[in-house]
Tab-separated table of C-alpha atoms in Angstrom:
chain	number	residue	atom	x	y	z
A	1	MET	CA	32.350	0.972	-3.269
A	2	ILE	CA	29.769	-0.609	-0.714
A	3	PRO	CA	28.942	1.726	2.079
A	4	GLY	CA	29.905	0.129	5.406
A	5	SER	CA	32.328	-2.131	3.893
A	6	PRO	CA	35.774	-2.427	5.483
A	7	THR	CA	37.292	-0.406	2.695
A	8	ALA	CA	34.624	2.365	3.061
A	9	ARG	CA	35.063	2.511	6.774
A	10	HIS	CA	38.879	2.767	6.404
A	11	LEU	CA	38.481	5.638	3.849
A	12	GLU	CA	36.159	7.513	6.100
A	13	THR	CA	38.464	7.317	9.258
A	14	ALA	CA	41.960	7.288	7.698
A	15	GLY	CA	43.103	10.753	9.135
A	16	TRP	CA	45.802	11.350	6.554
A	17	GLN	CA	46.931	14.755	7.639
A	18	GLN	CA	47.603	13.546	11.148
A	19	ALA	CA	49.603	10.591	9.724
A	20	LEU	CA	51.562	13.086	7.624
A	21	GLN	CA	52.343	15.216	10.615
A	22	ALA	CA	53.487	12.096	12.592
A	23	CYS	CA	56.204	11.105	10.126
A	24	VAL	CA	59.603	10.118	11.463
A	25	ARG	CA	62.164	12.799	10.977
A	26	THR	CA	65.338	11.752	12.589
A	27	PRO	CA	67.792	8.912	11.888
A	28	GLU	CA	67.951	8.060	15.584
A	29	GLU	CA	64.138	7.503	15.771
A	30	LEU	CA	64.131	5.490	12.548
A	31	LEU	CA	66.948	3.229	13.618
A	32	ALA	CA	65.591	2.763	17.065
A	33	ALA	CA	62.154	1.773	15.615
A	34	LEU	CA	63.944	-0.988	13.668
A	35	GLY	CA	66.250	-2.175	16.431
A	36	LEU	CA	69.354	-1.237	14.537
A	37	ASP	CA	72.671	-0.120	15.897
A	38	ALA	CA	72.769	3.601	15.363
A	39	ALA	CA	76.520	3.711	15.967
A	40	ASN	CA	77.190	1.892	12.860
A	41	LEU	CA	74.771	3.796	10.675
A	42	LEU	CA	74.775	7.386	11.743
A	43	SER	CA	78.126	8.198	10.317
A	44	GLY	CA	77.288	10.990	7.935
A	45	ALA	CA	73.472	10.712	8.356
A	46	HIS	CA	73.053	14.027	10.064
A	47	GLU	CA	75.179	16.029	7.751
A	48	ALA	CA	73.333	14.302	4.793
A	49	GLY	CA	69.996	14.827	6.424
A	50	ALA	CA	70.973	18.495	6.824
A	51	ARG	CA	71.221	18.744	3.022
A	52	PHE	CA	68.065	16.819	2.325
A	53	ALA	CA	65.847	16.067	5.351
A	54	LEU	CA	64.630	12.583	6.470
A	55	LYS	CA	60.853	12.107	6.219
A	56	VAL	CA	59.282	8.620	6.738
A	57	PRO	CA	55.593	7.862	7.235
A	58	ARG	CA	55.055	5.479	10.024
A	59	SER	CA	52.774	3.076	7.871
A	60	TYR	CA	55.760	2.879	5.495
A	61	LEU	CA	58.236	2.179	8.359
A	62	ALA	CA	56.027	-0.677	9.602
A	63	ARG	CA	56.775	-2.612	6.479
A	64	MET	CA	60.654	-2.595	7.018
A	65	ARG	CA	62.402	-5.643	8.468
A	66	ARG	CA	63.499	-5.111	11.920
A	67	GLY	CA	67.153	-5.810	12.601
A	68	ASP	CA	68.102	-5.623	8.787
A	69	PRO	CA	70.295	-2.602	7.932
A	70	HIS	CA	69.968	-3.717	4.246
A	71	ASP	CA	66.275	-3.630	4.242
A	72	PRO	CA	65.275	-2.364	0.713
A	73	LEU	CA	62.702	0.138	2.042
A	74	LEU	CA	65.115	1.478	4.592
A	75	ARG	CA	67.793	1.960	2.022
A	76	GLN	CA	65.444	4.295	0.063
A	77	VAL	CA	64.924	6.789	2.909
A	78	LEU	CA	67.990	6.610	5.347
A	79	PRO	CA	70.658	9.360	4.830
A	80	LEU	CA	73.973	8.040	4.354
A	81	GLY	CA	77.474	9.526	4.396
A	82	ALA	CA	77.841	8.221	0.714
A	83	GLU	CA	75.466	11.217	-0.194
A	84	LEU	CA	78.230	13.722	0.742
A	85	VAL	CA	80.765	12.281	-1.898
A	86	GLU	CA	80.960	14.674	-4.857
A	87	THR	CA	80.759	12.547	-8.079
A	88	PRO	CA	81.433	14.066	-11.552
A	89	GLY	CA	78.248	14.242	-13.637
A	90	TYR	CA	75.807	14.321	-10.651
A	91	VAL	CA	74.121	17.656	-10.586
A	92	ALA	CA	71.411	19.684	-8.796
A	93	ASP	CA	69.229	19.569	-11.974
A	94	PRO	CA	69.891	16.395	-13.655
A	95	VAL	CA	66.861	16.301	-16.076
A	96	GLY	CA	66.893	19.874	-17.136
A	97	ASP	CA	63.774	21.018	-15.479
A	98	LEU	CA	64.905	24.561	-15.090
A	99	HIS	CA	65.417	24.996	-18.922
A	100	VAL	CA	61.784	24.082	-19.828
A	101	VAL	CA	59.837	26.350	-17.393
A	102	ALA	CA	56.883	27.894	-19.381
A	103	GLY	CA	55.314	29.787	-16.535
A	104	PRO	CA	54.866	29.779	-12.804
A	105	GLY	CA	55.173	26.133	-11.780
A	106	LEU	CA	54.687	25.098	-15.424
A	107	LEU	CA	57.210	22.764	-17.210
A	108	HIS	CA	56.661	22.163	-20.988
A	109	LYS	CA	58.955	19.460	-22.027
A	110	TYR	CA	57.171	17.220	-24.376
A	111	SER	CA	54.713	17.811	-27.254
A	112	GLY	CA	51.043	17.584	-26.233
A	113	ARG	CA	51.798	17.439	-22.551
A	114	ALA	CA	52.674	19.998	-19.697
A	115	LEU	CA	53.751	19.357	-16.263
A	116	LEU	CA	52.230	21.459	-13.317
A	117	VAL	CA	54.648	21.554	-10.215
A	118	THR	CA	51.785	21.745	-7.751
A	119	THR	CA	53.867	21.729	-4.397
A	120	GLY	CA	57.159	21.114	-2.951
A	121	ALA	CA	55.736	18.943	-0.212
A	122	CYS	CA	56.067	15.071	-0.122
A	123	ALA	CA	55.117	12.433	2.396
A	124	VAL	CA	58.482	10.600	2.056
A	125	HIS	CA	61.865	11.863	1.123
A	126	CYS	CA	63.493	9.313	-1.254
A	127	ARG	CA	67.237	9.697	-1.124
A	128	TYR	CA	67.512	9.250	-4.919
A	129	CYS	CA	65.024	12.050	-5.776
A	130	PHE	CA	65.766	13.880	-8.787
A	131	ARG	CA	64.177	17.008	-7.549
A	132	ARG	CA	65.834	16.969	-4.008
A	133	GLU	CA	67.490	20.435	-4.826
A	134	PHE	CA	64.642	21.861	-7.048
A	135	PRO	CA	64.004	25.471	-6.065
A	136	TYR	CA	60.291	25.037	-5.240
A	137	ALA	CA	60.092	28.482	-3.753
A	138	GLU	CA	60.462	30.017	-7.302
A	139	HIS	CA	59.058	27.263	-9.361
A	140	THR	CA	55.728	26.033	-8.053
A	141	ALA	CA	52.248	27.124	-9.056
A	142	GLY	CA	51.794	28.840	-5.862
A	143	ARG	CA	49.995	28.177	-2.510
A	144	GLN	CA	47.098	30.489	-3.168
A	145	ALA	CA	46.264	30.096	-6.892
A	146	PHE	CA	47.187	28.179	-10.072
A	147	ALA	CA	45.895	30.951	-12.282
A	148	PRO	CA	48.872	31.916	-14.167
A	149	ALA	CA	49.814	28.306	-15.075
A	150	LEU	CA	46.313	27.611	-16.084
A	151	ASP	CA	46.089	30.638	-18.347
A	152	ALA	CA	49.287	29.348	-19.980
A	153	ILE	CA	47.680	25.919	-20.536
A	154	ARG	CA	44.567	27.500	-21.758
A	155	ALA	CA	46.465	29.571	-24.338
A	156	ASP	CA	48.154	26.556	-25.869
A	157	ALA	CA	45.653	24.297	-27.713
A	158	SER	CA	48.364	21.683	-28.228
A	159	ILE	CA	48.295	20.579	-24.628
A	160	ALA	CA	45.997	17.595	-24.373
A	161	GLU	CA	47.414	16.042	-20.998
A	162	VAL	CA	48.419	17.865	-17.993
A	163	LEU	CA	50.785	15.993	-15.393
A	164	LEU	CA	50.358	16.982	-11.714
A	165	SER	CA	53.738	16.634	-10.015
A	166	GLY	CA	55.726	18.106	-7.273
A	167	GLY	CA	56.717	17.294	-4.558
A	168	ASP	CA	53.623	15.283	-4.525
A	169	PRO	CA	50.213	16.639	-5.667
A	170	LEU	CA	48.513	14.469	-3.214
A	171	THR	CA	49.700	16.421	-0.349
A	172	LEU	CA	47.275	19.142	-1.576
A	173	ASN	CA	44.040	19.299	0.499
A	174	ASP	CA	40.978	18.097	-1.037
A	175	ARG	CA	39.506	21.400	-1.833
A	176	ARG	CA	42.471	22.766	-3.595
A	177	LEU	CA	42.889	19.397	-5.521
A	178	GLY	CA	39.189	19.396	-6.518
A	179	ASP	CA	39.379	23.099	-7.643
A	180	LEU	CA	42.373	22.438	-9.685
A	181	LEU	CA	40.886	19.425	-11.379
A	182	ARG	CA	37.618	21.374	-12.147
A	183	ASP	CA	39.698	24.318	-13.600
A	184	LEU	CA	41.633	21.804	-16.009
A	185	ALA	CA	38.457	20.234	-17.005
A	186	ASP	CA	37.030	23.702	-18.046
A	187	ILE	CA	39.885	24.052	-20.652
A	188	PRO	CA	38.415	22.248	-23.759
A	189	HIS	CA	41.615	20.980	-25.260
A	190	VAL	CA	42.772	19.218	-22.073
A	191	ARG	CA	41.568	15.712	-22.226
A	192	ARG	CA	43.499	13.817	-19.593
A	193	VAL	CA	44.961	14.513	-16.315
A	194	ARG	CA	47.875	12.310	-14.995
A	195	VAL	CA	48.966	12.459	-11.349
A	196	HIS	CA	52.368	11.243	-10.287
A	197	THR	CA	52.335	10.202	-6.739
A	198	ARG	CA	53.989	8.237	-4.060
A	199	LEU	CA	51.300	8.737	-1.412
A	200	PRO	CA	49.046	5.579	-2.153
A	201	VAL	CA	52.249	3.448	-1.431
A	202	VAL	CA	53.876	5.264	1.532
A	203	LEU	CA	50.764	7.075	2.990
A	204	PRO	CA	47.716	5.026	1.856
A	205	GLU	CA	45.714	7.010	4.483
A	206	ARG	CA	45.552	9.634	1.848
A	207	ILE	CA	42.963	7.836	-0.392
A	208	ASP	CA	40.092	8.659	1.777
A	209	ALA	CA	36.399	9.490	0.996
A	210	GLY	CA	37.303	13.166	0.890
A	211	PHE	CA	40.154	12.445	-1.664
A	212	LEU	CA	37.721	10.323	-3.799
A	213	ARG	CA	35.305	13.173	-3.846
A	214	ALA	CA	37.967	15.601	-5.058
A	215	TRP	CA	39.134	13.033	-7.656
A	216	ASN	CA	35.731	12.873	-9.099
A	217	ALA	CA	35.405	16.639	-9.382
A	218	ALA	CA	36.050	16.623	-13.098
A	219	PRO	CA	34.400	13.437	-14.631
A	220	ARG	CA	35.083	14.627	-18.141
A	221	LEU	CA	38.821	14.167	-17.847
A	222	GLN	CA	40.335	10.743	-18.331
A	223	ARG	CA	42.433	10.113	-15.013
A	224	VAL	CA	45.676	8.435	-14.825
A	225	MET	CA	47.472	7.817	-11.612
A	226	VAL	CA	51.207	6.869	-11.869
A	227	ILE	CA	52.183	5.440	-8.425
A	228	HIS	CA	55.868	4.897	-7.441
A	229	ALA	CA	56.773	1.457	-5.908
A	230	ASN	CA	60.343	0.203	-6.215
A	231	HIS	CA	60.046	-3.252	-4.258
A	232	ALA	CA	57.322	-5.796	-3.667
A	233	ASN	CA	57.702	-5.283	0.090
A	234	GLU	CA	56.012	-2.070	-0.372
A	235	LEU	CA	52.862	-3.817	-1.338
A	236	HIS	CA	52.912	-7.122	0.449
A	237	ASP	CA	51.515	-7.471	3.918
A	238	ALA	CA	50.101	-3.873	3.585
A	239	PRO	CA	46.121	-4.219	3.518
A	240	ASP	CA	45.930	-0.374	3.717
A	241	VAL	CA	47.889	0.065	0.437
A	242	GLN	CA	45.800	-2.684	-1.198
A	243	GLN	CA	42.509	-0.937	0.090
A	244	ALA	CA	43.740	2.342	-1.390
A	245	LEU	CA	44.602	0.834	-4.762
A	246	ALA	CA	41.370	-0.896	-4.736
A	247	ALA	CA	39.348	2.212	-4.106
A	248	LEU	CA	41.135	4.070	-6.976
A	249	ARG	CA	40.504	1.111	-9.469
A	250	ALA	CA	36.794	1.101	-8.400
A	251	ASP	CA	36.700	4.776	-9.005
A	252	GLY	CA	37.809	4.458	-12.566
A	253	ALA	CA	41.333	5.443	-12.348
A	254	THR	CA	43.938	3.976	-14.780
A	255	LEU	CA	46.822	2.760	-12.483
A	256	LEU	CA	50.387	2.612	-13.750
A	257	ASN	CA	53.634	2.230	-11.785
A	258	GLN	CA	57.078	3.672	-12.372
A	259	SER	CA	60.102	2.516	-10.614
A	260	VAL	CA	63.791	3.623	-10.332
A	261	LEU	CA	66.501	1.020	-10.807
A	262	LEU	CA	68.483	1.305	-7.520
A	263	ARG	CA	71.505	-0.414	-6.378
A	264	GLY	CA	70.888	-2.382	-3.208
A	265	VAL	CA	67.088	-1.980	-3.600
A	266	ASN	CA	65.859	-3.597	-6.844
A	267	ASP	CA	68.915	-4.522	-8.931
A	268	SER	CA	68.093	-8.163	-9.362
A	269	VAL	CA	65.779	-10.131	-11.818
A	270	GLU	CA	64.139	-11.746	-8.784
A	271	THR	CA	63.262	-8.469	-7.160
A	272	LEU	CA	62.009	-6.903	-10.276
A	273	ALA	CA	59.835	-9.848	-11.375
A	274	GLY	CA	58.490	-9.959	-7.546
A	275	LEU	CA	57.587	-6.282	-8.100
A	276	SER	CA	55.817	-6.681	-11.365
A	277	ASP	CA	53.718	-9.593	-9.967
A	278	ALA	CA	52.853	-7.732	-6.856
A	279	LEU	CA	51.774	-4.679	-8.820
A	280	PHE	CA	49.612	-6.555	-11.238
A	281	ALA	CA	47.985	-8.425	-8.397
A	282	ALA	CA	46.963	-5.123	-6.958
A	283	GLY	CA	45.629	-3.866	-10.317
A	284	VAL	CA	48.659	-1.634	-11.295
A	285	LEU	CA	50.409	-2.040	-14.559
A	286	PRO	CA	54.095	-1.789	-14.683
A	287	TYR	CA	55.037	1.240	-16.836
A	288	TYR	CA	58.471	2.557	-16.487
A	289	LEU	CA	61.732	1.351	-14.940
A	290	HIS	CA	63.882	4.541	-14.825
A	291	ALA	CA	67.688	4.595	-14.970
A	292	LEU	CA	68.826	6.661	-12.053
A	293	ASP	CA	68.745	10.372	-12.749
A	294	PRO	CA	72.319	11.655	-11.963
A	295	VAL	CA	71.222	13.997	-9.071
A	296	ARG	CA	73.918	15.117	-6.613
A	297	GLY	CA	74.021	12.784	-3.612
A	298	ALA	CA	72.688	9.665	-5.271
A	299	ALA	CA	75.520	8.233	-7.214
A	300	HIS	CA	75.794	5.170	-4.801
A	301	PHE	CA	72.278	3.959	-6.090
A	302	ASP	CA	73.588	3.803	-9.750
A	303	VAL	CA	73.260	0.683	-11.794
A	304	SER	CA	75.231	0.781	-15.128
A	305	GLU	CA	73.301	0.920	-18.240
A	306	THR	CA	74.879	-2.411	-19.309
A	307	GLU	CA	73.664	-4.169	-16.168
A	308	ALA	CA	70.262	-2.525	-16.467
A	309	ARG	CA	69.711	-3.846	-20.060
A	310	ALA	CA	70.734	-7.324	-19.108
A	311	LEU	CA	68.405	-7.261	-16.137
A	312	VAL	CA	65.473	-6.163	-18.451
A	313	ALA	CA	66.320	-8.810	-21.022
A	314	GLU	CA	66.273	-11.551	-18.364
A	315	LEU	CA	62.908	-10.163	-17.072
A	316	ALA	CA	61.379	-10.189	-20.574
A	317	ALA	CA	62.432	-13.793	-20.753
A	318	ARG	CA	60.592	-14.639	-17.502
A	319	LEU	CA	57.472	-12.548	-17.655
A	320	PRO	CA	54.761	-11.886	-20.114
A	321	GLY	CA	55.348	-8.686	-21.928
A	322	TYR	CA	52.671	-6.618	-20.215
A	323	LEU	CA	54.545	-7.155	-16.863
A	324	VAL	CA	57.924	-5.946	-18.202
A	325	PRO	CA	58.292	-2.099	-17.622
A	326	ARG	CA	60.006	-0.183	-20.211
A	327	LEU	CA	63.593	0.753	-19.138
A	328	VAL	CA	63.940	4.663	-19.846
A	329	ARG	CA	66.461	7.381	-19.263
A	330	GLU	CA	65.622	10.949	-19.099
A	331	ILE	CA	67.994	13.091	-21.176
A	332	PRO	CA	67.887	16.868	-20.809
A	333	GLY	CA	66.670	18.375	-24.044
A	334	ALA	CA	65.345	15.097	-25.614
A	335	ARG	CA	61.816	15.331	-27.026
A	336	SER	CA	60.728	12.130	-25.115
A	337	LYS	CA	62.065	9.694	-22.645
A	338	THR	CA	64.850	7.651	-24.171
A	339	MET	CA	64.096	4.023	-24.360
A	340	LEU	CA	67.041	1.647	-23.565
A	341	PRO	CA	66.373	-1.711	-25.404
A	342	PRO	CA	67.023	-4.944	-23.357
A	343	ALA	CA	70.406	-6.597	-24.056
A	344	SER	CA	70.702	-9.105	-26.871
A	345	ARG	CA	70.204	-12.604	-25.532
């Protein structure tokens, strides 16, 4: 990165912690900012928000269409009365996280990989979040130290890759993140670190100079960042997002994207194709398209497996293979994510 360039100046002055504190936290404020009639949209919002709080960064809010109650970004974050409907099969722990706890904040689900639940904090509360009821107070690596989880990783030579998740690991401050990466690099059999994060998309201010210094604290490790965008509008007309992704690419990170297939957000071929194009233009490779995890409160987002497979088949007919994300479902107890093949054409 060139010192004094617009990207460098942005990264030095972003103030991500202030931006995080300034998030919108009430349905009234969110709807008023978009010029929407609260009377028609607040039914059930407060009760749903009491179960799982609303939280939206202002930079993400700025990308929503004013006056459009069906805006695909708004739909991802606005609490709705539909979340209060009890739906058979939709549960608190839809992917079986609590059955694979291997230590404080450590989940060991798949061979060769372990997942570290670094924090329960996020920059945005996505209404379809599969960990919206996860008991973070009992199952995170701890605010003060990651030592017990690191000891468990150190004792298992089969672990070559550590995933940092949460919550969102990028809500950790630079010192804690850098220390954690250095500690992982000191474990000889750990070769890769993979960070799953929404922040470069919803709070791009986080990718500042301090973060990049922390991200470079362990140069021995191969670094993969899996961002999470569900719609091209999360990337379009967002120069701060583009700057953040460009800085990560310039810093040597491999950038992948995972999406969730969501009713009313991205359940059309045109929307999915537009997302893949926007991601690749930003230097991010489409990776996974997840079938919705059946978490309690999210049934209204569901897209049937039959429809999902047909969408991906059509997507494959329109785009080169490297732009077609793999359609997957997480099945508790399975040894890997379950690939859902496209429908026959």
